[in-house]
Short mmCIF file of C-alpha atoms in Angstrom, two decimals:
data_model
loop_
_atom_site.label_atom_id
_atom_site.label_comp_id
_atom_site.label_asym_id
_atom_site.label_seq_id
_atom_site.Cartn_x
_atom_site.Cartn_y
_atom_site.Cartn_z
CA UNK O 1 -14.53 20.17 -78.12
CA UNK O 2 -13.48 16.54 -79.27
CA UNK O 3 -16.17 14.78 -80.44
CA UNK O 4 -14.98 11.59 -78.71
CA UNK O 5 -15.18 13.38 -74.96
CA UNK O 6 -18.74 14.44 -75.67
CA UNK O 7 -19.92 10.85 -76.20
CA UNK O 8 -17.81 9.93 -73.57
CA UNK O 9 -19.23 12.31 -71.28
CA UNK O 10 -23.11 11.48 -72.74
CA UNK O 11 -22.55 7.51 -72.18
CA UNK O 12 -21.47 8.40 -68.31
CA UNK O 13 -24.11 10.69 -68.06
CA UNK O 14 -26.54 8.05 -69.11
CA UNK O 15 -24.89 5.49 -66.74
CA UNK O 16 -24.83 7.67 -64.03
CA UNK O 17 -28.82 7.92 -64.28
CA UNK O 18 -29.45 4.88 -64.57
CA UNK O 19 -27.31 3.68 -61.70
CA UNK O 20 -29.63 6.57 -59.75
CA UNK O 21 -32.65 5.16 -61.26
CA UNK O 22 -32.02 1.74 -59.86
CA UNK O 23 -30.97 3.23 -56.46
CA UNK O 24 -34.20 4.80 -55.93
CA UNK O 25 -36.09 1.85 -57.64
CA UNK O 26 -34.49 -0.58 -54.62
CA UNK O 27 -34.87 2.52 -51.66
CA UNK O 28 -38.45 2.54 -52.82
CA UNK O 29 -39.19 -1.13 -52.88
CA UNK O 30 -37.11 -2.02 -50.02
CA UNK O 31 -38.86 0.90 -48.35
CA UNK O 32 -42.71 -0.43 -49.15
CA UNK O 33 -41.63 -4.50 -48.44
CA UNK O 34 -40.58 -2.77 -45.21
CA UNK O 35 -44.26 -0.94 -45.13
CA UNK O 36 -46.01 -4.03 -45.83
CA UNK O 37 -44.40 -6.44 -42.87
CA UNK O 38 -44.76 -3.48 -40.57
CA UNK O 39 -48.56 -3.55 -41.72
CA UNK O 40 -49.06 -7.35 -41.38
CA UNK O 41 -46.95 -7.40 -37.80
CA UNK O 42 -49.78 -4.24 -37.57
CA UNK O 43 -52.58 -6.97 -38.14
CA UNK O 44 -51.45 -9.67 -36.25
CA UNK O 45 -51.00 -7.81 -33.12
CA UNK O 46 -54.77 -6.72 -33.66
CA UNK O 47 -55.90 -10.61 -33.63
CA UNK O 48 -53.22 -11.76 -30.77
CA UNK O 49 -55.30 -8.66 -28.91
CA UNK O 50 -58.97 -10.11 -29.66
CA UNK O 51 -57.73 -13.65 -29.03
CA UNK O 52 -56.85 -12.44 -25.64
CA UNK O 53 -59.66 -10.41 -24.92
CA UNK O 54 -61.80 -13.96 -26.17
CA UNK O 55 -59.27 -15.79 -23.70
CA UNK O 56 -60.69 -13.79 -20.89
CA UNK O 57 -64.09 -14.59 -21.26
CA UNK O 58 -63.34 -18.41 -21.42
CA UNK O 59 -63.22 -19.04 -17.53
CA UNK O 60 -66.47 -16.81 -16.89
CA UNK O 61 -68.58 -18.34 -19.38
CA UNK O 62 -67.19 -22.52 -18.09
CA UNK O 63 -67.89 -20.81 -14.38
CA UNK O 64 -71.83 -20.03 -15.78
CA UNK O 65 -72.18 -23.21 -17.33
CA UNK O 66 -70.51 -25.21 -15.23
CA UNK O 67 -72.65 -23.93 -12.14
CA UNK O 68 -75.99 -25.51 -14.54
CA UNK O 69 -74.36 -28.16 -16.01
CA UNK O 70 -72.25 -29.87 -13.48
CA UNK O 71 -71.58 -33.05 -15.63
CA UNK O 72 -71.00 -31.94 -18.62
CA UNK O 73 -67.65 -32.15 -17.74
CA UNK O 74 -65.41 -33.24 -20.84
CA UNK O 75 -67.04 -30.17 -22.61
CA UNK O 76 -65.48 -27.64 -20.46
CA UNK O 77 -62.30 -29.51 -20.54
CA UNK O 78 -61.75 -29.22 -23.53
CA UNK O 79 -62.98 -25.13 -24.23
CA UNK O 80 -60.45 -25.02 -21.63
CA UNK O 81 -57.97 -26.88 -23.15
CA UNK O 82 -58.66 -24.75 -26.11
CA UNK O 83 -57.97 -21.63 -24.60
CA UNK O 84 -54.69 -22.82 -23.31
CA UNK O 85 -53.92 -23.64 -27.43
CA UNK O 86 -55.06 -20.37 -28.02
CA UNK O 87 -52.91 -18.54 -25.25
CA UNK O 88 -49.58 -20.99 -26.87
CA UNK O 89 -49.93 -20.06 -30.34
CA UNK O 90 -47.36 -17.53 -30.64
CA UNK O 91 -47.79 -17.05 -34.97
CA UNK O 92 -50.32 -17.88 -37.17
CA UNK O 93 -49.57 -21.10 -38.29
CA UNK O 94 -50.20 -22.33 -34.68
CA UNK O 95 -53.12 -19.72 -33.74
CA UNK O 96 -54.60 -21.32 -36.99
CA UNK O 97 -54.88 -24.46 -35.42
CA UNK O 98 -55.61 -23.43 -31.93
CA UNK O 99 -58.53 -21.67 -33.74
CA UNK O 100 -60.02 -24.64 -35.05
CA UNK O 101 -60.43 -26.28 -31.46
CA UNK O 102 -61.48 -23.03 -29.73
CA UNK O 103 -64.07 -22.78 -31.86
CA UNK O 104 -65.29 -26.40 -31.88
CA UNK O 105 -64.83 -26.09 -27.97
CA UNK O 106 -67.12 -23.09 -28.19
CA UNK O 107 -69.83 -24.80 -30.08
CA UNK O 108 -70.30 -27.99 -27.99
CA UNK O 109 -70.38 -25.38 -25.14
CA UNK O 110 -73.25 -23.93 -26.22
CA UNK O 111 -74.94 -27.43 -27.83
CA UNK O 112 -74.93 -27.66 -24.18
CA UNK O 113 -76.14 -24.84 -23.06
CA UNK O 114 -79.40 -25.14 -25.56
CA UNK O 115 -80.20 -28.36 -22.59
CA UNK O 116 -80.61 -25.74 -20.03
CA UNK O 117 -82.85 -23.24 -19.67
CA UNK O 118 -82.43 -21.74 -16.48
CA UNK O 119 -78.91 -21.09 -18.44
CA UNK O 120 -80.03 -19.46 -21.31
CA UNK O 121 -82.27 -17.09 -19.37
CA UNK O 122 -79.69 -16.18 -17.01
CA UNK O 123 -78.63 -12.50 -17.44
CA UNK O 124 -75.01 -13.51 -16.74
CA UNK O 125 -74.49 -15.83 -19.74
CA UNK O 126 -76.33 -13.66 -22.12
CA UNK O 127 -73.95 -11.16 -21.71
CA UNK O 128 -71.42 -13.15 -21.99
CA UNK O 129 -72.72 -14.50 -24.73
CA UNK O 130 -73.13 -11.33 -26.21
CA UNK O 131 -69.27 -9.99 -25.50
CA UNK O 132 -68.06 -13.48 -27.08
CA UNK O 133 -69.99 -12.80 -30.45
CA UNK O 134 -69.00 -9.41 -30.68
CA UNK O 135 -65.45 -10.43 -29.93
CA UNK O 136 -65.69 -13.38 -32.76
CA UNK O 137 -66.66 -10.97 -35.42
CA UNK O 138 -63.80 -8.47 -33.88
CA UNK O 139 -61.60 -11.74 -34.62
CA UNK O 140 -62.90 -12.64 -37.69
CA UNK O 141 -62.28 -8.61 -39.37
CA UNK O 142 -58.87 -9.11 -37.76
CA UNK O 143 -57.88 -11.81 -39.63
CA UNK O 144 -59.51 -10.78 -42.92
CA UNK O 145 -57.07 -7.69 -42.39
CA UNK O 146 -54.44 -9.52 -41.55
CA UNK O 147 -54.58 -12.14 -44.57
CA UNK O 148 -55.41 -8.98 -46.94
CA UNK O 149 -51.83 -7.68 -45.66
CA UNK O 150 -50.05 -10.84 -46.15
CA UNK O 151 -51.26 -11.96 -49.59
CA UNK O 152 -49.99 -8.29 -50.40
CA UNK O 153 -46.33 -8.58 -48.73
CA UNK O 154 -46.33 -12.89 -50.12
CA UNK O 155 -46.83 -11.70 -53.54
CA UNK O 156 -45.03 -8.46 -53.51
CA UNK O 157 -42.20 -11.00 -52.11
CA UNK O 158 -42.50 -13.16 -54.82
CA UNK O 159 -42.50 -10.63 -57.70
CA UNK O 160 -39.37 -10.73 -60.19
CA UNK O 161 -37.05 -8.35 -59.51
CA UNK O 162 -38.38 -7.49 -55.72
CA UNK O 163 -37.97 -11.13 -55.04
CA UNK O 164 -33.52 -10.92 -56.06
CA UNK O 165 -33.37 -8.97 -52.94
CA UNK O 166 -36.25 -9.31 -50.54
CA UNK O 167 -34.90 -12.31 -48.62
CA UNK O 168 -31.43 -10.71 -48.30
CA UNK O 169 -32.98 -7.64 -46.85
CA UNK O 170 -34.74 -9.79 -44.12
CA UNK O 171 -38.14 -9.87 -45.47
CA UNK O 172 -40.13 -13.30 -46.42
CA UNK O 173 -43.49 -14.22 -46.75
CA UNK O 174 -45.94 -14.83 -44.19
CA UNK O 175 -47.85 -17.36 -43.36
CA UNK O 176 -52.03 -16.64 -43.49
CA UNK O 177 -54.02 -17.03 -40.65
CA UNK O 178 -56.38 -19.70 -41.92
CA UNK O 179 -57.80 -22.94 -40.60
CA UNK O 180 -58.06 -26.56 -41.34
CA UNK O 181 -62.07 -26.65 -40.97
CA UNK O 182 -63.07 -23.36 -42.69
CA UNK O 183 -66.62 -23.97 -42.01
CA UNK O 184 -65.70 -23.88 -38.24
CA UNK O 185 -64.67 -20.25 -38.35
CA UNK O 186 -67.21 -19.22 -41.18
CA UNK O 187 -69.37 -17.76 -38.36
CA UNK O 188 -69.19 -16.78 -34.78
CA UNK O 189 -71.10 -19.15 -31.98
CA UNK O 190 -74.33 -18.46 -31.65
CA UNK O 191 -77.03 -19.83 -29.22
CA UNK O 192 -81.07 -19.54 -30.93
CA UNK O 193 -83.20 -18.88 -27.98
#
């Protein structure tokens, strides 16, 4: 055999690997960017669900409060008005914000609340109480879960050579579910009896 069509045949061989190399390398990538949006869509459909489920309670709880404190008016306007935010925000960037004023809203709620204690030993509004805590800390894992998938797709996204093709392929980074008064959302409402 000529010496010439064995390195010929070697250098395609070696070409033809690599080209199969790099085929899998971009199936597999494309494959787990794919994985990770499909995780963080995963996440945010887990706090659009506990945002609703918070959104329910809203009217019950202004209904118990409001029946004690009649004039307290502007405060249940605006938890209200806050749930309406919440109910808007259609992506995080706006559920970030509507988050802020839900949970100020919540807080002068029960500031007022503290002024009444027929209130706070009502039955009713302890429960309610109750379901809204449990459903803030059901929020707050949400969103930890959420941002943990997102800071893994935004910097998977970002990565040299994932990045070349990641936008063409319809993939981009997402925005984080965060805040603009952290300390509003570090913990759930709470009423001290």
């Amino acid at each position: 055999m000529d010496t010439g069509l064995v390195t010929t045949l070697i250098v395609i061989g070696v070409v033809v690997v690599i080209l199969v190399v790099i085929g899998i390398w971009l199936w597999v990538s494309h494959k787990s960017l794919v994985a990770l949006q499909g995780r963080v869509d995963a996440a945010w459909s887990e706090i659009a669900e506990q945002l609703q489920q918070r959104a329910a309670l809203i009217p019950t709880i202004v209904d118990t409060v409001q029946g004690h404190a009649t004039h307290e008016q502007s405060v249940l306007t605006a938890v209200t008005d806050a749930r309406a935010g919440t109910l808007g925000a259609r992506d995080a960037v706006a559920a970030s914000t509507a988050e802020g004023h839900m949970q100020k809203a919540l807080k002068g709620v029960f500031k007022v609340a503290e002024g009444y204690p027929q209130l706070q030993s009502s039955q009713a509004f302890l429960q309610l109480q109750s379901e809204l805590v449990s459903t803030e800390d059901k929020i707050q894992s949400a969103r930890r879960h959420y941002n943990g998938g997102v800071r893994e797709l935004n910097t998977k996204v970002r990565q040299f050579p994932t990045s070349t093709f990641a936008k063409r392929r319809g993939v981009g980074p997402a925005p984080f579910f965060e805040t603009a008064e952290p300390a509003a959302i570090a913990e759930p409402p709470r009423v001290q009896f």
